[in-house]
Amino acid sequence: MTTPFSLVDVFHDGPFTGNPLAVVHGGGDLDTATMLAITRWFNLSETVFLLPPSIAGADYHARIFTLDRELPFAGHPTLGACHAWLAAGGVPAAGDRIVQQCGAGLIPIRRNADRLAFAAPPLMRDGPVDSDTRAMLARALRIDPDAIVDAAWADNGPGWIAVLLHSAEAVLAVEPVRHWDGRVEIGLIGAHPAGGPVDWEIRTFFSGAFGAVIEDPVTGSFNASAAQWLLESGRATGGYVAAQGTRLDRRGRIFVTYEADGQAWIGGRSMTIAKGVLPGLSAPA
């Protein structure tokens, strides 16, 4: 028996400009170690296994893996999994509102024209970082500590720390270390000049399976926590568009909107790039 998979471009601004994601339509009989082995074989930042839901109110269950672990939540896998589930014939119970089950619980997703958007989940950890962490950030980013305007925990699952620099130009100039002993998940934020098509420049760096520091093309989870931090700190007063992946020759675009109560929605476009089958796995969801 074969199991289908899809390769999906998430947060794109045209084909091959976003963050690629592998979505396996099934695999419920596999153990966690095998799912991780498949993820490493695809060698993308994340792979999602689409499974039947086990919680009332969910449309499907997404298990999300990086190259070295399973995540309770991640943003670009959430939108990519939803796109793949809909493209495979999934029918939401509530029209244009889709509910994803994942390790972080139930994640609402809404469909609007050519974009999907997920509700930013609550932060697991927030607040300013201490002086030792701030110094670590400067060393990992190879920047002067005085270049950091602000830094705070912005962890909604992966462990992000948000670092605000003076400008988008400063964000794009950063050349971080290539290897780090220990784990890093750092998100950079810098403002573009007012009145342009993009409001904020985002870059994210995380530890790979063997200690390499990797830049992610587009990171939905960090954009979700950044949107919450920017609103709470008064640096964002309404919806905006962020760019990510610029240094990687990508054109990631993230569309942020806020509801009256401050709930952030993180949106973007997804498209299926390729389809295939994996041999010897369980039946698809």
GROMACS .gro file of C-alpha atoms in nm:
model
  285
    1MET     CA    1   0.000   0.000   0.000
    2THR     CA    2   0.129   0.346  -0.085
    3THR     CA    3   0.068   0.672   0.099
    4PRO     CA    4   0.044   1.001  -0.090
    5PHE     CA    5   0.244   1.309  -0.003
    6SER     CA    6   0.242   1.668  -0.123
    7LEU     CA    7   0.513   1.933  -0.144
    8VAL     CA    8   0.355   2.267  -0.064
    9ASP     CA    9   0.496   2.621  -0.099
   10VAL     CA   10   0.370   2.820   0.200
   11PHE     CA   11   0.362   3.201   0.245
   12HIS     CA   12   0.467   3.235  -0.117
   13ASP     CA   13   0.456   3.538  -0.345
   14GLY     CA   14   0.473   3.327  -0.659
   15PRO     CA   15   0.594   2.969  -0.722
   16PHE     CA   16   0.910   2.866  -0.535
   17THR     CA   17   0.927   3.187  -0.328
   18GLY     CA   18   0.790   3.070   0.009
   19ASN     CA   19   0.880   2.793   0.254
   20PRO     CA   20   0.850   2.434   0.128
   21LEU     CA   21   0.666   2.176   0.337
   22ALA     CA   22   0.622   1.802   0.299
   23VAL     CA   23   0.274   1.677   0.391
   24VAL     CA   24   0.223   1.301   0.429
   25HIS     CA   25  -0.146   1.211   0.393
   26GLY     CA   26  -0.150   0.933   0.650
   27GLY     CA   27   0.107   0.746   0.855
   28GLY     CA   28  -0.104   0.691   1.165
   29ASP     CA   29   0.039   0.341   1.211
   30LEU     CA   30   0.396   0.471   1.219
   31ASP     CA   31   0.585   0.525   1.541
   32THR     CA   32   0.743   0.860   1.622
   33ALA     CA   33   1.095   0.744   1.533
   34THR     CA   34   0.983   0.645   1.182
   35MET     CA   35   0.803   0.974   1.130
   36LEU     CA   36   1.123   1.153   1.231
   37ALA     CA   37   1.326   0.937   0.991
   38ILE     CA   38   1.091   1.028   0.704
   39THR     CA   39   1.118   1.394   0.799
   40ARG     CA   40   1.496   1.377   0.784
   41TRP     CA   41   1.476   1.204   0.448
   42PHE     CA   42   1.267   1.487   0.303
   43ASN     CA   43   1.528   1.722   0.457
   44LEU     CA   44   1.294   2.020   0.470
   45SER     CA   45   1.256   2.234   0.780
   46GLU     CA   46   0.930   2.053   0.866
   47THR     CA   47   0.717   1.760   0.760
   48VAL     CA   48   0.352   1.711   0.863
   49PHE     CA   49   0.162   1.385   0.894
   50LEU     CA   50  -0.212   1.432   0.832
   51LEU     CA   51  -0.420   1.199   1.048
   52PRO     CA   52  -0.786   1.161   1.146
   53PRO     CA   53  -0.879   1.383   1.442
   54SER     CA   54  -0.907   1.237   1.791
   55ILE     CA   55  -1.056   1.547   1.956
   56ALA     CA   56  -1.416   1.659   1.910
   57GLY     CA   57  -1.442   1.972   1.697
   58ALA     CA   58  -1.125   1.911   1.493
   59ASP     CA   59  -1.133   1.853   1.117
   60TYR     CA   60  -0.798   1.673   1.106
   61HIS     CA   61  -0.493   1.601   1.321
   62ALA     CA   62  -0.148   1.731   1.222
   63ARG     CA   63   0.170   1.590   1.371
   64ILE     CA   64   0.451   1.834   1.297
   65PHE     CA   65   0.818   1.733   1.286
   66THR     CA   66   1.143   1.920   1.241
   67LEU     CA   67   1.466   1.740   1.156
   68ASP     CA   68   1.529   1.658   1.523
   69ARG     CA   69   1.197   1.659   1.712
   70GLU     CA   70   0.820   1.682   1.711
   71LEU     CA   71   0.670   2.028   1.767
   72PRO     CA   72   0.341   2.102   1.942
   73PHE     CA   73   0.276   2.384   1.694
   74ALA     CA   74   0.435   2.556   1.396
   75GLY     CA   75   0.288   2.813   1.160
   76HIS     CA   76   0.392   2.732   0.805
   77PRO     CA   77   0.310   2.360   0.864
   78THR     CA   78  -0.033   2.465   0.991
   79LEU     CA   79  -0.121   2.658   0.675
   80GLY     CA   80   0.045   2.402   0.447
   81ALA     CA   81  -0.130   2.109   0.614
   82CYS     CA   82  -0.465   2.285   0.587
   83HIS     CA   83  -0.405   2.361   0.219
   84ALA     CA   84  -0.309   1.999   0.149
   85TRP     CA   85  -0.608   1.865   0.344
   86LEU     CA   86  -0.848   2.088   0.151
   87ALA     CA   87  -0.680   2.007  -0.182
   88ALA     CA   88  -0.719   1.635  -0.108
   89GLY     CA   89  -1.095   1.680  -0.071
   90GLY     CA   90  -1.126   1.763   0.298
   91VAL     CA   91  -1.457   1.929   0.385
   92PRO     CA   92  -1.461   2.150   0.696
   93ALA     CA   93  -1.746   2.099   0.938
   94ALA     CA   94  -1.797   2.476   0.961
   95GLY     CA   95  -1.768   2.611   0.607
   96ASP     CA   96  -1.474   2.847   0.571
   97ARG     CA   97  -1.358   2.781   0.928
   98ILE     CA   98  -1.122   2.485   0.964
   99VAL     CA   99  -0.998   2.345   1.296
  100GLN     CA  100  -0.661   2.173   1.319
  101GLN     CA  101  -0.572   1.941   1.604
  102CYS     CA  102  -0.203   1.947   1.697
  103GLY     CA  103   0.013   1.921   2.006
  104ALA     CA  104  -0.084   2.273   2.111
  105GLY     CA  105  -0.456   2.186   2.101
  106LEU     CA  106  -0.715   2.312   1.854
  107ILE     CA  107  -0.600   2.582   1.610
  108PRO     CA  108  -0.871   2.776   1.419
  109ILE     CA  109  -0.795   2.848   1.055
  110ARG     CA  110  -1.004   3.061   0.824
  111ARG     CA  111  -1.022   3.072   0.447
  112ASN     CA  112  -1.047   3.402   0.262
  113ALA     CA  113  -1.009   3.417  -0.118
  114ASP     CA  114  -0.659   3.289  -0.202
  115ARG     CA  115  -0.525   3.295   0.154
  116LEU     CA  116  -0.551   3.088   0.469
  117ALA     CA  117  -0.490   3.236   0.813
  118PHE     CA  118  -0.450   3.078   1.154
  119ALA     CA  119  -0.531   3.229   1.492
  120ALA     CA  120  -0.209   3.298   1.679
  121PRO     CA  121  -0.203   3.067   1.981
  122PRO     CA  122  -0.127   3.195   2.331
  123LEU     CA  123   0.238   3.225   2.422
  124MET     CA  124   0.385   2.958   2.645
  125ARG     CA  125   0.653   3.199   2.762
  126ASP     CA  126   0.683   3.576   2.732
  127GLY     CA  127   0.849   3.869   2.902
  128PRO     CA  128   1.193   4.030   2.869
  129VAL     CA  129   1.505   3.819   2.855
  130ASP     CA  130   1.771   3.846   3.124
  131SER     CA  131   2.111   4.006   3.071
  132ASP     CA  132   2.290   3.674   3.014
  133THR     CA  133   2.040   3.573   2.744
  134ARG     CA  134   2.070   3.915   2.582
  135ALA     CA  135   2.448   3.875   2.571
  136MET     CA  136   2.406   3.528   2.421
  137LEU     CA  137   2.182   3.671   2.151
  138ALA     CA  138   2.444   3.929   2.054
  139ARG     CA  139   2.715   3.659   2.034
  140ALA     CA  140   2.498   3.424   1.826
  141LEU     CA  141   2.399   3.705   1.591
  142ARG     CA  142   2.750   3.853   1.587
  143ILE     CA  143   2.622   4.203   1.652
  144ASP     CA  144   2.699   4.474   1.906
  145PRO     CA  145   2.472   4.431   2.211
  146ASP     CA  146   2.376   4.798   2.173
  147ALA     CA  147   2.222   4.714   1.833
  148ILE     CA  148   1.945   4.525   2.014
  149VAL     CA  149   1.658   4.768   2.068
  150ASP     CA  150   1.454   4.514   2.264
  151ALA     CA  151   1.443   4.139   2.322
  152ALA     CA  152   1.174   3.920   2.474
  153TRP     CA  153   1.058   3.561   2.495
  154ALA     CA  154   0.800   3.492   2.225
  155ASP     CA  155   0.760   3.119   2.266
  156ASN     CA  156   0.446   2.953   2.128
  157GLY     CA  157   0.601   2.608   2.095
  158PRO     CA  158   0.938   2.613   1.919
  159GLY     CA  159   1.103   2.836   2.185
  160TRP     CA  160   1.141   3.169   2.002
  161ILE     CA  161   1.312   3.477   2.136
  162ALA     CA  162   1.217   3.799   1.953
  163VAL     CA  163   1.493   4.052   1.887
  164LEU     CA  164   1.404   4.400   1.763
  165LEU     CA  165   1.670   4.587   1.565
  166HIS     CA  166   1.665   4.949   1.451
  167SER     CA  167   1.553   4.885   1.093
  168ALA     CA  168   1.483   4.632   0.822
  169GLU     CA  169   1.823   4.721   0.678
  170ALA     CA  170   1.989   4.621   1.007
  171VAL     CA  171   1.800   4.291   1.009
  172LEU     CA  172   1.914   4.208   0.656
  173ALA     CA  173   2.277   4.289   0.744
  174VAL     CA  174   2.304   4.030   1.022
  175GLU     CA  175   2.552   3.744   0.964
  176PRO     CA  176   2.500   3.499   1.253
  177VAL     CA  177   2.734   3.223   1.365
  178ARG     CA  178   2.711   2.904   1.159
  179HIS     CA  179   2.727   2.665   1.454
  180TRP     CA  180   2.610   2.695   1.815
  181ASP     CA  181   2.667   2.461   2.108
  182GLY     CA  182   2.316   2.432   2.245
  183ARG     CA  183   1.981   2.530   2.104
  184VAL     CA  184   1.890   2.868   1.954
  185GLU     CA  185   1.558   2.991   1.818
  186ILE     CA  186   1.597   3.361   1.739
  187GLY     CA  187   1.361   3.583   1.542
  188LEU     CA  188   1.473   3.924   1.415
  189ILE     CA  189   1.233   4.212   1.350
  190GLY     CA  190   1.304   4.545   1.185
  191ALA     CA  191   1.076   4.813   1.043
  192HIS     CA  192   1.072   4.916   0.678
  193PRO     CA  193   1.022   5.285   0.596
  194ALA     CA  194   0.660   5.389   0.631
  195GLY     CA  195   0.436   5.386   0.324
  196GLY     CA  196   0.595   5.095   0.142
  197PRO     CA  197   0.437   4.764   0.037
  198VAL     CA  198   0.595   4.582   0.332
  199ASP     CA  199   0.597   4.704   0.691
  200TRP     CA  200   0.838   4.469   0.871
  201GLU     CA  201   1.136   4.253   0.776
  202ILE     CA  202   1.163   3.920   0.956
  203ARG     CA  203   1.449   3.669   0.979
  204THR     CA  204   1.460   3.356   1.193
  205PHE     CA  205   1.748   3.128   1.293
  206PHE     CA  206   1.721   2.790   1.462
  207SER     CA  207   1.943   2.498   1.557
  208GLY     CA  208   1.954   2.208   1.317
  209ALA     CA  209   1.976   1.844   1.417
  210PHE     CA  210   2.359   1.855   1.439
  211GLY     CA  211   2.425   2.203   1.577
  212ALA     CA  212   2.424   2.406   1.256
  213VAL     CA  213   2.245   2.741   1.274
  214ILE     CA  214   1.986   2.745   0.995
  215GLU     CA  215   1.790   3.038   0.854
  216ASP     CA  216   1.425   2.957   0.787
  217PRO     CA  217   1.271   3.096   0.466
  218VAL     CA  218   0.938   3.188   0.632
  219THR     CA  219   0.827   3.110   0.986
  220GLY     CA  220   0.458   3.124   1.072
  221SER     CA  221   0.502   3.048   1.442
  222PHE     CA  222   0.748   3.332   1.495
  223ASN     CA  223   0.538   3.572   1.290
  224ALA     CA  224   0.245   3.483   1.518
  225SER     CA  225   0.436   3.557   1.837
  226ALA     CA  226   0.597   3.866   1.682
  227ALA     CA  227   0.251   3.999   1.592
  228GLN     CA  228   0.141   3.958   1.953
  229TRP     CA  229   0.455   4.125   2.088
  230LEU     CA  230   0.440   4.416   1.843
  231LEU     CA  231   0.077   4.485   1.935
  232GLU     CA  232   0.130   4.456   2.310
  233SER     CA  233   0.435   4.682   2.298
  234GLY     CA  234   0.251   4.945   2.092
  235ARG     CA  235   0.480   4.906   1.793
  236ALA     CA  236   0.193   4.779   1.576
  237THR     CA  237  -0.148   4.942   1.596
  238GLY     CA  238  -0.320   4.758   1.311
  239GLY     CA  239  -0.273   4.492   1.047
  240TYR     CA  240   0.045   4.481   0.845
  241VAL     CA  241   0.247   4.288   0.586
  242ALA     CA  242   0.581   4.132   0.675
  243ALA     CA  243   0.853   4.002   0.443
  244GLN     CA  244   1.076   3.707   0.518
  245GLY     CA  245   1.332   3.506   0.325
  246THR     CA  246   1.484   3.805   0.148
  247ARG     CA  247   1.843   3.701   0.222
  248LEU     CA  248   1.761   3.353   0.089
  249ASP     CA  249   1.628   3.492  -0.240
  250ARG     CA  250   1.269   3.415  -0.136
  251ARG     CA  251   0.969   3.646  -0.130
  252GLY     CA  252   0.780   3.525   0.172
  253ARG     CA  253   0.479   3.741   0.254
  254ILE     CA  254   0.290   3.726   0.582
  255PHE     CA  255  -0.041   3.908   0.622
  256VAL     CA  256  -0.127   3.997   0.982
  257THR     CA  257  -0.469   4.115   1.093
  258TYR     CA  258  -0.607   4.185   1.440
  259GLU     CA  259  -0.953   4.148   1.583
  260ALA     CA  260  -1.097   4.402   1.826
  261ASP     CA  261  -0.989   4.192   2.125
  262GLY     CA  262  -0.631   4.180   1.999
  263GLN     CA  263  -0.641   3.829   1.856
  264ALA     CA  264  -0.384   3.809   1.578
  265TRP     CA  265  -0.445   3.614   1.257
  266ILE     CA  266  -0.145   3.509   1.051
  267GLY     CA  267  -0.220   3.464   0.682
  268GLY     CA  268  -0.048   3.368   0.362
  269ARG     CA  269  -0.081   3.192   0.030
  270SER     CA  270  -0.009   2.822  -0.020
  271MET     CA  271   0.020   2.619  -0.338
  272THR     CA  272   0.091   2.254  -0.419
  273ILE     CA  273   0.418   2.221  -0.611
  274ALA     CA  274   0.443   1.843  -0.647
  275LYS     CA  275   0.274   1.518  -0.545
  276GLY     CA  276   0.402   1.166  -0.497
  277VAL     CA  277   0.364   0.846  -0.301
  278LEU     CA  278   0.560   0.677  -0.025
  279PRO     CA  279   0.563   0.297  -0.015
  280GLY     CA  280   0.460   0.077   0.272
  281LEU     CA  281   0.291   0.325   0.503
  282SER     CA  282  -0.057   0.331   0.653
  283ALA     CA  283  -0.373   0.442   0.475
  284PRO     CA  284  -0.418   0.817   0.418
  285ALA     CA  285  -0.629   1.038   0.643
   0.00000   0.00000   0.00000
